[in-house]
PDB file of C-alpha atoms in Angstrom:
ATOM      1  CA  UNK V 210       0.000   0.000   0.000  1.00 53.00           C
ATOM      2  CA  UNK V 211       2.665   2.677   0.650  1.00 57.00           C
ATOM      3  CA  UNK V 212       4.342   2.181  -2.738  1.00 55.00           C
ATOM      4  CA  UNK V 213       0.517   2.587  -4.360  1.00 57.00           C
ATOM      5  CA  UNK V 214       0.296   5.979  -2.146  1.00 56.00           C
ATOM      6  CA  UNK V 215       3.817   6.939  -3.195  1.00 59.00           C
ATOM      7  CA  UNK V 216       2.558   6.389  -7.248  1.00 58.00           C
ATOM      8  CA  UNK V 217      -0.525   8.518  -6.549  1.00 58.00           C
ATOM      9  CA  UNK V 218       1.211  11.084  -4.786  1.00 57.00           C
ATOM     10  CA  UNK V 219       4.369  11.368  -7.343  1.00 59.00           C
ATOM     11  CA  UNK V 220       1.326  11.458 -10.429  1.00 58.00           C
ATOM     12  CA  UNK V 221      -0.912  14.174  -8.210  1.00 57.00           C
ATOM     13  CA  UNK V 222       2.543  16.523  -7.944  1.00 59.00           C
ATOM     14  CA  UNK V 223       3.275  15.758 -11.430  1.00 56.00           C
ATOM     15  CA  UNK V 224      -0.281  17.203 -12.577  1.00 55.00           C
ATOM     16  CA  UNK V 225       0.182  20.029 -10.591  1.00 55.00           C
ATOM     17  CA  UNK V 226       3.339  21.302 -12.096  1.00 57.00           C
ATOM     18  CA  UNK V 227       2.705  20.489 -15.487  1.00 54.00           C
ATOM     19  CA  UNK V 228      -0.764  22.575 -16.313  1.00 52.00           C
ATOM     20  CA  UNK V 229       1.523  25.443 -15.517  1.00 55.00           C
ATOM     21  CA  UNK V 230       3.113  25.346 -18.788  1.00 57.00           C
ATOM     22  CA  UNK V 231       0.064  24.477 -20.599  1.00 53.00           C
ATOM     23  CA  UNK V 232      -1.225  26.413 -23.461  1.00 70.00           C
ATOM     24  CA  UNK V 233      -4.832  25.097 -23.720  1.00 89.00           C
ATOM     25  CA  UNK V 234      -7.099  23.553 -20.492  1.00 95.00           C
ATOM     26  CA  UNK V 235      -9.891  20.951 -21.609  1.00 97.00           C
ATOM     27  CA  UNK V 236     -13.371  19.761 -19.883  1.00 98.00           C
ATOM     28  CA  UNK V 237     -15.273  17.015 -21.322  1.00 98.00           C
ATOM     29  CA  UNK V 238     -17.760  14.078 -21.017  1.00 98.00           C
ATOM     30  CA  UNK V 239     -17.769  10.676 -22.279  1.00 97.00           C
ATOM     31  CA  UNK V 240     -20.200   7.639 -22.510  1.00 98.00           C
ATOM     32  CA  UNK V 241     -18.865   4.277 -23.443  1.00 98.00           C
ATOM     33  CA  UNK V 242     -18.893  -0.218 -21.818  1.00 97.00           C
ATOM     34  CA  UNK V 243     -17.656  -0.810 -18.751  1.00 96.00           C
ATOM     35  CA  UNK V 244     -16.282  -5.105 -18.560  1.00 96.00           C
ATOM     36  CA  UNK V 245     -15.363  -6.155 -14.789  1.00 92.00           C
ATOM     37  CA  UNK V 246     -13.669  -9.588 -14.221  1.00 90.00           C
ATOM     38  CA  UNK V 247     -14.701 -11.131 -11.186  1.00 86.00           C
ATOM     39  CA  UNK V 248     -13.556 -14.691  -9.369  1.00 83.00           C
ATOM     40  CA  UNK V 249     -15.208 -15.687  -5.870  1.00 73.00           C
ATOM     41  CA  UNK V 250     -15.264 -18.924  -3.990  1.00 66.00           C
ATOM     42  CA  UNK V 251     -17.500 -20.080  -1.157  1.00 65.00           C
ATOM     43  CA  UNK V 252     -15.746 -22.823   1.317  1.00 60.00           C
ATOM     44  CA  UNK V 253     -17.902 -24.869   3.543  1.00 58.00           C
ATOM     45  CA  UNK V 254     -16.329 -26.762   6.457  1.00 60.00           C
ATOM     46  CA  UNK V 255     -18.487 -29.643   8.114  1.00 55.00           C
ATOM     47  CA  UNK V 256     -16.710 -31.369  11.137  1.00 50.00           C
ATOM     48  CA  UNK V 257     -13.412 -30.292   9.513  1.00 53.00           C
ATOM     49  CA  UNK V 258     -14.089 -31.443   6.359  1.00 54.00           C
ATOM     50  CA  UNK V 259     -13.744 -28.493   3.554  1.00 52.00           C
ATOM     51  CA  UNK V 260     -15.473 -27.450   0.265  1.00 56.00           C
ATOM     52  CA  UNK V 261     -14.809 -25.328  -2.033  1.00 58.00           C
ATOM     53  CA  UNK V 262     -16.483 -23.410  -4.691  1.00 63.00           C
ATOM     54  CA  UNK V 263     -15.172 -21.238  -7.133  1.00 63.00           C
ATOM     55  CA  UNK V 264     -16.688 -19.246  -9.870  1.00 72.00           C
ATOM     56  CA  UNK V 265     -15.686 -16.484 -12.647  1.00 80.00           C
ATOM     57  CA  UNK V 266     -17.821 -13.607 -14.181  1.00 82.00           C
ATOM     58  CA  UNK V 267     -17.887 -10.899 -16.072  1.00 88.00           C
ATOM     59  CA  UNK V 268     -20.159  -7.909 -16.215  1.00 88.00           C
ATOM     60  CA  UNK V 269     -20.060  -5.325 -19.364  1.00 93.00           C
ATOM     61  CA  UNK V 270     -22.649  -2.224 -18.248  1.00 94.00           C
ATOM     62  CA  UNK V 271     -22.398   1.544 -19.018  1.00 97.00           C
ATOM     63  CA  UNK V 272     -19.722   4.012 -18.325  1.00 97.00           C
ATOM     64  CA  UNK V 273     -19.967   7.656 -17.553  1.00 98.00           C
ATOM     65  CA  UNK V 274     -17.170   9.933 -16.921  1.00 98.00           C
ATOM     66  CA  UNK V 275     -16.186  13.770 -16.470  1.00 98.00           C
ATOM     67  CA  UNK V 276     -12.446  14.870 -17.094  1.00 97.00           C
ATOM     68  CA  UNK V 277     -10.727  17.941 -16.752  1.00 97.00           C
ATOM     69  CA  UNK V 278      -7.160  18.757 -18.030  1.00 96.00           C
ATOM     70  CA  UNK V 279      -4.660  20.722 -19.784  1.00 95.00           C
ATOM     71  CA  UNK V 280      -2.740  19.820 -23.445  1.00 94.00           C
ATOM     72  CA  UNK V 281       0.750  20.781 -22.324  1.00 93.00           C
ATOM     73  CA  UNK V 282       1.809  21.080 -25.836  1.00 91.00           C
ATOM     74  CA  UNK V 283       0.598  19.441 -29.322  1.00 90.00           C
ATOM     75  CA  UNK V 284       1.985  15.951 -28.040  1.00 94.00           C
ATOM     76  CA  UNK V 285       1.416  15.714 -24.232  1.00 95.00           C
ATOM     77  CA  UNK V 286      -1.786  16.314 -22.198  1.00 96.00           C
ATOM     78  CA  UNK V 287      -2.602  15.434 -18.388  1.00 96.00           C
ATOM     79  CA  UNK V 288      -6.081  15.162 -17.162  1.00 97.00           C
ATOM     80  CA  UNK V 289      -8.195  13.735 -14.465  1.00 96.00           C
ATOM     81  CA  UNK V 290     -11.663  11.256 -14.935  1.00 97.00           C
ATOM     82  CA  UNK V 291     -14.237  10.800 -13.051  1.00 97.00           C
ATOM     83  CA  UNK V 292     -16.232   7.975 -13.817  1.00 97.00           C
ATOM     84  CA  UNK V 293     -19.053   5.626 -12.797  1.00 97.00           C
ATOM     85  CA  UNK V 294     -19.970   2.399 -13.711  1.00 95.00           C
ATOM     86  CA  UNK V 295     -22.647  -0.208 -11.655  1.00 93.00           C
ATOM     87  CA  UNK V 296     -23.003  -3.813 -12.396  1.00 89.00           C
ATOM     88  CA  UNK V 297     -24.988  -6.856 -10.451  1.00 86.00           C
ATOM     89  CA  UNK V 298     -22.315  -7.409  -8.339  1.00 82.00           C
ATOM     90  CA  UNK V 299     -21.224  -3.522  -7.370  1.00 85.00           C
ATOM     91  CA  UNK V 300     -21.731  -0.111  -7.594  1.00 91.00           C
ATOM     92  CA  UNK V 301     -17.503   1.560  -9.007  1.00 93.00           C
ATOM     93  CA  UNK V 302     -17.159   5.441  -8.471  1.00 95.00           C
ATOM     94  CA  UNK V 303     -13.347   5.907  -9.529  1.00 95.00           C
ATOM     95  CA  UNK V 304     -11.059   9.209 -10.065  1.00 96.00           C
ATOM     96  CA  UNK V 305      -8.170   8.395 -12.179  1.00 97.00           C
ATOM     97  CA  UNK V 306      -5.056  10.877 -13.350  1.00 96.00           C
ATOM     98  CA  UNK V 307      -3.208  10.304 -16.568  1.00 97.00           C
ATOM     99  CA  UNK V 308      -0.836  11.039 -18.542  1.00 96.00           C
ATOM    100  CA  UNK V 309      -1.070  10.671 -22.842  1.00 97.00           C
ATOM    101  CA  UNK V 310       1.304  10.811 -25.518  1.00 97.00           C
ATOM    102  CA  UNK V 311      -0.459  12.538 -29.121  1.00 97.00           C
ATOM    103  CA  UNK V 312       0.885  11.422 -32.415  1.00 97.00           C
ATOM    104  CA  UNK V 313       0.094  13.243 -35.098  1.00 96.00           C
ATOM    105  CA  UNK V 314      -1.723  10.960 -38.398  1.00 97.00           C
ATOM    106  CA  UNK V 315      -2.549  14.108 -40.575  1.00 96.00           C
ATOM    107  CA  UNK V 316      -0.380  16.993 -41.816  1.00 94.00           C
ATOM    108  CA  UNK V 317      -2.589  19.310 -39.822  1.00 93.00           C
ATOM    109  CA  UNK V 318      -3.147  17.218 -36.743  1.00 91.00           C
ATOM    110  CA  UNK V 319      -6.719  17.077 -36.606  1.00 96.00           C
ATOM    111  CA  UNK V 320      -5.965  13.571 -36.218  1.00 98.00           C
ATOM    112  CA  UNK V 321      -3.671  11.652 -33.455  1.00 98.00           C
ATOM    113  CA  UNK V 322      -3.692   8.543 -31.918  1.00 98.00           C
ATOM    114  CA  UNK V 323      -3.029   9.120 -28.348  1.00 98.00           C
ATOM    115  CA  UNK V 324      -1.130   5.998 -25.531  1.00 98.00           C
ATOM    116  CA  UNK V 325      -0.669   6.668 -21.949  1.00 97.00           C
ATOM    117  CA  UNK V 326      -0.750   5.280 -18.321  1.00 97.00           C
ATOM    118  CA  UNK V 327      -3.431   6.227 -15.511  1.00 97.00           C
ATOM    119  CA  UNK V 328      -3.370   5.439 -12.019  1.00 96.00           C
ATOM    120  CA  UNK V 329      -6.135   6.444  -9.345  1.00 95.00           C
ATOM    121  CA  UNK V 330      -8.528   5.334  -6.646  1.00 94.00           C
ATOM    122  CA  UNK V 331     -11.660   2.943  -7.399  1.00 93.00           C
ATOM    123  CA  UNK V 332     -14.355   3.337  -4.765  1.00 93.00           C
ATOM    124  CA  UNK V 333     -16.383  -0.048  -4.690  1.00 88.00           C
ATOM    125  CA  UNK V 334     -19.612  -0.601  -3.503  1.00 87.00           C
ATOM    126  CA  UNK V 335     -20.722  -4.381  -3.068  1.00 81.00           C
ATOM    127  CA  UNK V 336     -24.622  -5.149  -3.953  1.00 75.00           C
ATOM    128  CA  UNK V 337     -24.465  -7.407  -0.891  1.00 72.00           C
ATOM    129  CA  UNK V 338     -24.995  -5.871   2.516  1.00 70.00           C
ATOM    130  CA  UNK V 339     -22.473  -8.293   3.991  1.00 65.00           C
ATOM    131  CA  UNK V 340     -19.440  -6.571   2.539  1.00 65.00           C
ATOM    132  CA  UNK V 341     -18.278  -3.108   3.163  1.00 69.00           C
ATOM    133  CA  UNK V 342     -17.815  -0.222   0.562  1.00 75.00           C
ATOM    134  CA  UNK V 343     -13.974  -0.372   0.233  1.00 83.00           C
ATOM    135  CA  UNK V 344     -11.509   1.841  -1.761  1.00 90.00           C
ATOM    136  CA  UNK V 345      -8.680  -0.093  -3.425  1.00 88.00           C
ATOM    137  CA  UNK V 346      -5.830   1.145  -5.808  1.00 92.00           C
ATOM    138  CA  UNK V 347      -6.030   1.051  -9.943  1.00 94.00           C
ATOM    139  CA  UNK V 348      -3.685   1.580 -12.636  1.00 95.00           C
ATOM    140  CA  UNK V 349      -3.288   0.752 -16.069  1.00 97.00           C
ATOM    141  CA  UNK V 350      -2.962   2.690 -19.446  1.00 97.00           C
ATOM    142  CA  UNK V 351      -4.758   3.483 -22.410  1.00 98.00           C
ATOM    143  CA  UNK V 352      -4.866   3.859 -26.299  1.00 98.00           C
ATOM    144  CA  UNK V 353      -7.150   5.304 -29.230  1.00 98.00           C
ATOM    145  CA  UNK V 354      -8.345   7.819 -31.670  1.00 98.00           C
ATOM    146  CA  UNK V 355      -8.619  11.813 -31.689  1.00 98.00           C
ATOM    147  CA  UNK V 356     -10.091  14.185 -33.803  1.00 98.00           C
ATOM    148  CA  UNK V 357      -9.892  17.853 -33.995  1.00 96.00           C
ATOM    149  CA  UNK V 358     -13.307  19.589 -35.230  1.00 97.00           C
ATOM    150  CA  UNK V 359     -11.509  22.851 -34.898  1.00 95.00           C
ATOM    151  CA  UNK V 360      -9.419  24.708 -31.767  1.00 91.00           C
ATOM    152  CA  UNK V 361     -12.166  24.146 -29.735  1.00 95.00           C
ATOM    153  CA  UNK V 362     -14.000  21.258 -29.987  1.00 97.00           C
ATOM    154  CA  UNK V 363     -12.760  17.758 -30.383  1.00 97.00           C
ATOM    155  CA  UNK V 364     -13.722  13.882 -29.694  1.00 98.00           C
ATOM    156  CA  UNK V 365     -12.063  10.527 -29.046  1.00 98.00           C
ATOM    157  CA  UNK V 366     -12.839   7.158 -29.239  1.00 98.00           C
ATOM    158  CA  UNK V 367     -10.603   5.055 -26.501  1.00 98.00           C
ATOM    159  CA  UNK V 368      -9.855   2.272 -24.924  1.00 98.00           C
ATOM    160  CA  UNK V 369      -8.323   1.882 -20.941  1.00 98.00           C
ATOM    161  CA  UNK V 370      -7.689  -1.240 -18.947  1.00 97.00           C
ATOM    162  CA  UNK V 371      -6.848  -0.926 -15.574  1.00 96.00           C
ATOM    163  CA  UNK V 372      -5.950  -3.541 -13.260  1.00 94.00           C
ATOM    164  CA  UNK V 373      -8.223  -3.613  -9.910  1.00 88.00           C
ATOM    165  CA  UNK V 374      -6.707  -4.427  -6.547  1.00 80.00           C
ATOM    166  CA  UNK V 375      -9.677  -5.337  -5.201  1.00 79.00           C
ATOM    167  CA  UNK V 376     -10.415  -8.810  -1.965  1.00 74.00           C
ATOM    168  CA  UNK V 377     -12.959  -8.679   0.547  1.00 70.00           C
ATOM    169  CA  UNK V 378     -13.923 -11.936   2.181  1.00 63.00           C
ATOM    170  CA  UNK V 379     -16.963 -12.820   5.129  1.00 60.00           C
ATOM    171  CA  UNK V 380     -17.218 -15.805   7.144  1.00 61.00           C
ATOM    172  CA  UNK V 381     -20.384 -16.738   8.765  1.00 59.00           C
ATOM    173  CA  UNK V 382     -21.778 -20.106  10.576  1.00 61.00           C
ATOM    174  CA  UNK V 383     -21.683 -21.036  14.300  1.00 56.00           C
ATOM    175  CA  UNK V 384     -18.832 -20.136  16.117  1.00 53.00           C
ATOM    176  CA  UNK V 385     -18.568 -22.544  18.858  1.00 52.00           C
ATOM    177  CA  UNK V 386     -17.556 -26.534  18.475  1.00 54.00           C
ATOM    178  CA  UNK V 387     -20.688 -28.923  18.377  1.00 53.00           C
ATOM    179  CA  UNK V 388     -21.465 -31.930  16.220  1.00 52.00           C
ATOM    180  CA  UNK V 389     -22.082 -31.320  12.017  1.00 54.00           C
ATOM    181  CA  UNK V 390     -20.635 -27.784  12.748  1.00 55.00           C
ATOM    182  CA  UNK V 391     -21.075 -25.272   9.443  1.00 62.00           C
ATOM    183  CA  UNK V 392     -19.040 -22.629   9.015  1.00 64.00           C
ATOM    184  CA  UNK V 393     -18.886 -20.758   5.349  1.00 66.00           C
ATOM    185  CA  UNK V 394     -16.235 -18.422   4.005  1.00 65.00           C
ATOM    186  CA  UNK V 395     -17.111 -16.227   1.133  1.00 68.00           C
ATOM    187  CA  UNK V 396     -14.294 -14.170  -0.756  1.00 71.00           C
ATOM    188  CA  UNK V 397     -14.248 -12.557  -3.977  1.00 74.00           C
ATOM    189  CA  UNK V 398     -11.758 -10.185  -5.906  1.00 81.00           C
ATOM    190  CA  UNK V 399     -11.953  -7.690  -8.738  1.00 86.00           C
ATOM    191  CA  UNK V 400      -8.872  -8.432 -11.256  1.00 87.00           C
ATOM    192  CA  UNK V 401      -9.276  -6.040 -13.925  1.00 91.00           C
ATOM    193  CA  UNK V 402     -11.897  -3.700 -15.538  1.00 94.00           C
ATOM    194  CA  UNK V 403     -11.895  -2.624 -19.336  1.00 96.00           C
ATOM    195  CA  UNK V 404     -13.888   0.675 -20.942  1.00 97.00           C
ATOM    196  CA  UNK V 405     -14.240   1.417 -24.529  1.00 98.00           C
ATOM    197  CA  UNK V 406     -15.520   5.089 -24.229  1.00 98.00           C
ATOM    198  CA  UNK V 407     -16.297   8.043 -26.696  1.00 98.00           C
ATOM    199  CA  UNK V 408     -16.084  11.345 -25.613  1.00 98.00           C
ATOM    200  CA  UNK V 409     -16.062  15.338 -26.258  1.00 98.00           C
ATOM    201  CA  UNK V 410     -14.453  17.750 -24.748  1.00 98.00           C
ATOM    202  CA  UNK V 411     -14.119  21.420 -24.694  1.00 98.00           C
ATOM    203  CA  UNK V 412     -10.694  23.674 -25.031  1.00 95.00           C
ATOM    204  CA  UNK V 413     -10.458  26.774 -23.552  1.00 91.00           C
TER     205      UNK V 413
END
């Protein structure tokens, strides 16, 4: 955990000292798929005797997210994202800083294709009651598609995978020693989440 909040903290003071240079700030919105991996197992133990379940899943629901930032020049930008995302199994409220690199594909760069890395907090929300809302660290990078309308206005299409670093685990049953005795442990873990998004954002 301390190297995660040394990552966060050396992105956060990079952010801050970069916009200071920058020659054009940016808000925008985006819309886009959401996929979650998820792996849980449920262990039973009956007079000692253990079993084990185990099961894999993956959700794909909508993604919304807000971003604010600054192009430092015509081939680096910073920015942060807020997004949201809810699925059967939990409700994700993350805010993400990152860092891309702009190529431009046309002589007059109203088209680049843009790769970075992101790293950020993920605040999860179980559906089940039995599980506390937890925050847990995320990073990862991303990769796509921009196009200029003019100085002002332009829109994206990307992709971002960011690895989760997500447990949480209950245990429930009787606690004391008596014949046929059930106890159950439930865990389950968040390994990665991927979003294909399209968004537009705003220079000023």
């Amino acid at each position: 955990m301390k190297k995660q909040t040394i990552v966060i903290a050396t992105l956060l003071s990079s952010a801050m000292a970069m916009p200071a240079m920058a020659a054009d700030w940016f808000i925008g919105g985006g819309i886009g798929a959401q996929q979650n991996k998820y792996e849980g197992s449920r262990m039973h133990e009956v007079d000692e005797d253990f079993n084990a379940e185990y099961a894999k899943d993956k959700e794909t629901n909508v993604l919304y997210e807000l971003r604010f930032g600054a192009y430092i020049d015509d081939n680096n930008r910073v920015y942060s994202t807020y997004s949201y995302n809810s699925d059967d199994h939990s409700r994700q409220q993350s805010l993400l800083l990152s860092y891309d690199y702009l190529v431009g594909l046309t002589a007059d760069n109203k088209l680049n294709w843009f790769i970075g890395a992101t790293a950020g907090v993920n605040h999860i929300s179980p559906a089940t009651n039995n599980v506390d809302s937890k925050n847990s660290f995320v990073w990862g990078g991303q990769t796509g598609l921009m196009y200029k309308f003019n100085d002002n206005v332009s829109t994206e299409i990307g992709y971002r995978y960011l690895k989760q670093d997500y447990d949480a685990s209950v245990s429930y049953g009787n606690p004391e020693p008596a014949p046929h005795n059930i106890g159950i442990t439930e865990s389950a873990s968040l390994n990665d989440s991927q979003q294909l998004y399209l968004s537009v954002d705003y220079r000023f």
